Phi, psi and omega in degrees: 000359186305325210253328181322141151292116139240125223260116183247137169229150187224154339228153178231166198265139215289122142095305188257155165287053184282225152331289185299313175277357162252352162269347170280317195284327179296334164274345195282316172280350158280032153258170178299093190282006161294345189278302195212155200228099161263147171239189172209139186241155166249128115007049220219156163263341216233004193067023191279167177245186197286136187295352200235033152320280198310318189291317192286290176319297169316325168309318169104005160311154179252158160261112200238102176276146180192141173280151204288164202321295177344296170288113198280279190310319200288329186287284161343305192276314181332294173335305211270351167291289178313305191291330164284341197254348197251169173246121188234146171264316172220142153279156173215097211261095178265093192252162198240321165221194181259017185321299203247092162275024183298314182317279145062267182295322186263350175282344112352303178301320194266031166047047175268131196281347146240128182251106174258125171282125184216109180269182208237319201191179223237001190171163191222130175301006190299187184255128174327316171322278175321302196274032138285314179306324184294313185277000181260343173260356177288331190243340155280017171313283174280033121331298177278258185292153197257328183227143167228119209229140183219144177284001180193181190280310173308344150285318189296332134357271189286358170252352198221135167303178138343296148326284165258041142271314176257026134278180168273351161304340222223123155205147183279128164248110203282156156309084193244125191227194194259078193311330197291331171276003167257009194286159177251163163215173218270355178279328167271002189273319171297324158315307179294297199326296167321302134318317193277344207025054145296001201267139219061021180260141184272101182273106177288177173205154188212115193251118167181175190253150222245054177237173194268003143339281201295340159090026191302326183293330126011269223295283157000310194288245164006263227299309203306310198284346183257327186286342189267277199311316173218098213276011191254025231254121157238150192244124183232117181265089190270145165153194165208173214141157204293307195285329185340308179305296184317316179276349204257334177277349183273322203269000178269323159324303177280035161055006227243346155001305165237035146242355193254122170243147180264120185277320182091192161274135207230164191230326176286031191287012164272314163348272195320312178322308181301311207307303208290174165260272182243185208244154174215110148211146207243057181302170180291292171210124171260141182279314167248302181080092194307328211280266221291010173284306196290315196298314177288308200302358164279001192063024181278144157280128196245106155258148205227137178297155193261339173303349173290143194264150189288350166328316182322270347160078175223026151277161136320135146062009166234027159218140181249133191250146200200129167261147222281346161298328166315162172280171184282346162287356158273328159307286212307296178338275180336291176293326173300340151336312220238354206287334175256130114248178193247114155258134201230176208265160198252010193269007144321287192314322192289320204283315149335339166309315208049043187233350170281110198308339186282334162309291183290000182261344162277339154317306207291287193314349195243355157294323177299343191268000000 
C-alpha cells in the first residue's frame, strides 16, 4: 500500500446497504485500486459488520467496528488507534448531520493531511439539542476540514456556511451510479416479473430503509387508496429497518398482505427496477435520494415528495413532485393518472447528467489525488 493514496472512509452502517453506503461503494469500486486503498470504519454496539461487507472485502478494503457515539470513551480511543497506528493521506467523513465531528479532530490531531466533510442530507430527526450542536459545529468546521462535499446544493445549505460554499474548497459530488446497468429492457423486465410472479400486475416500487424519514406509513397510505381502485395493484418493499415489524402489522390490519411484498436488502435492484411500472417516494426529507436516480436511469416514471430537492429530477418528464401534506388519495390519483406510458431508454441522458458513475468516478479520483 507504500505507493497507494489511503483513504479511512466513516462511517458506513450496521446491517444494512443503505443509500449512503451505496453511493460511496459506486465510487470506491470504479476507482484505480492501483491508486487508492480504501478501509472503513462501522459504527456499531453490537459488533455487527456493514450491510456492504462483501463489496468492501472484495475491493481489498479493511473494515474497522467502533463503537457507536454512546459509548464516549471506548469511541475515542478506537478512533485515535486507527488514526495513529494506521498511515491515511485522508479522511472521508459521510455524515446525514454535524452532531459528532470527532473523526475530524482526531484525524487532525494526527496531521492527516485531507479531511473531507460530505454531507447527506437537508435536515435531521434529532432533538433540539442535536440540531443546535449541528449549527455551532456548521461554523466551526473549518477547523477541522479541509474539503467540503455535498450530494446536492441544498444540502450544502445545510451543511456549510455560505463562505464556504463559494470557495474551492466546496463541491457538489452526485449520487452517481452505473446507469448501463440499470437501461432498461424489455426481456428483463419480464423475466423479473415473472420471478416475482407479477406479471399483469400494476407494480408500484419502493427502495428505503424502514425508518422514519423515509415515510413508509404514508407510503402504505397511497398503495391502500390505488388498491380500492385497482385491486390487481402490487407494492414492492425493497430494505430493512427499526420499522419494518411496525409497517408489516399496518399492512396486515388492511388486509394488503398478498399485495404488498416485503423484499428486503436485496442485491439484484436493476432487476427489481425493471419489474416496476412506477417508483413512489414520499420521504420527509432527503439530501438527494440515490433510489430515484436509479429508479430513472430505469425509464420509471417517479413520484416525490416535494421535501426532495429538485436536483433529483435529471430525465425530462420523469418526476412528478407531490406535497407531502397532500392526502394520500391524492397520490394515489396522479399515479394512477400515469399508469400506462412508453418506456424507452434514458442513459444518454443520465450520462449528459453527470450522474454515469464511470465519467463521475475520474473526477472523484483526481479530487483524491
Amino acid at each position: 500500500m507504500a505507493n497507494k493514496i489511503n483513504i479511512l472512509v466513516a462511517s458506513m452502517y450496521p446491517g444494512i446497504f443503505g443509500g449512503i453506503d451505496r453511493c460511496i461503494m459506486n465510487y470506491v469500486i470504479n476507482m484505480n485500486p492501483d491508486k487508492f486503498q480504501f478501509d472503513f470504519i462501522c459504527y456499531s454496539y453490537h459488533n455487527e459488520q456493514p450491510g456492504c461487507r462483501k463489496e468492501i472485502i472484495d475491493n481489498g478494503g479493511r473494515i474497522f467496528i467502533v463503537p457507536g457515539r454512546k459509548k464516549n470513551i471506548s469511541n475515542y480511543k478506537m478512533l485515535n488507534k486507527i488514526c495513529k497506528n494506521n498511515y491515511y493521506d485522508i479522511v472521508w467523513v459521510n455524515l446525514g448531520d454535524l452532531f459528532n465531528i470527532r473523526l475530524l479532530k482526531i484525524a487532525r490531531k494526527h496531521n492527516i493531511r485531507k479531511r473531507i466533510v460530505h454531507g447527506h442530507s437537508i435536515g435531521s430527526e434529532a432533538g433540539i439539542i442535536s440540531r443546535l450542536v449541528h449549527q455551532i459545529n456548521k461554523i466551526l468546521l473549518p477547523k477541522y476540514a479541509t474539503d467540503f462535499w455535498a450530494c446536492s446544493k441544498i444540502a450544502g445549505e445545510y451543511f456549510f456556511t455560505k463562505k464556504i460554499r463559494c470557495s474551492s474548497s466546496f463541491k457538489i459530488i452526485h449520487n452517481a451510479i452505473d446507469a448501463k446497468k440499470f437501461n432498461f429492457k424489455n426481456d428483463i423486465r419480464n423475466m423479473k416479473r415473472k420471478e416475482l410472479n407479477v406479471d399483469g400486475n400494476f407494480v408500484i416500487g419502493h427502495v428505503g430503509r424502514f425508518s422514519p424519514v423515509k415515510n413508509h406509513q404514508f407510503l402504505v397510505k397511497i398503495f391502500y387508496e390505488i388498491y380500492k381502485k385497482c385491486p390487481d395493484s402490487i407494492l414492492l418493499l425493497i430494505g430493512e429497518g427499526e420499522l419494518r415489524t411496525d409497517i408489516e402489522r399496518l399492512v396486515k390490519s388492511l388486509a394488503l398482505e398478498k399485495n404488498i411484498y416485503f423484499l428486503g436488502h436485496r442485491m439484484d435492484m436493476p432487476e427489481l427496477f425493471h419489474a416496476m411500472d412506477v417508483f413512489v417516494f414520499p420521504s420527509y426529507f432527503e439530501g438527494l435520494g440515490l433510489a430515484v436516480v436509479e429508479a430513472q436511469a430505469a425509464s420509471l416514471q417517479c413520484f416525490v415528495s416535494k421535501t426532495v430537492p429538485t436536483e433529483v429530477k435529471i430525465v425530462r418528464d420523469s418526476v412528478s413532485f407531490i406535497d407531502i401534506n397532500e392526502t394520500a388519495e391524492k397520490w394515489a390519483d396522479e399515479i394512477l393518472q400515469k399508469k400506462y406510458y412508453q418506456r424507452i431508454s434514458t442513459l444518454e441522458e443520465m450520462k449528459n447528467q453527470e450522474y454515469d458513475i464511470k465519467t463521475e468516478s475520474k473526477k472523484m479520483e483526481l479530487y483524491l489525488s
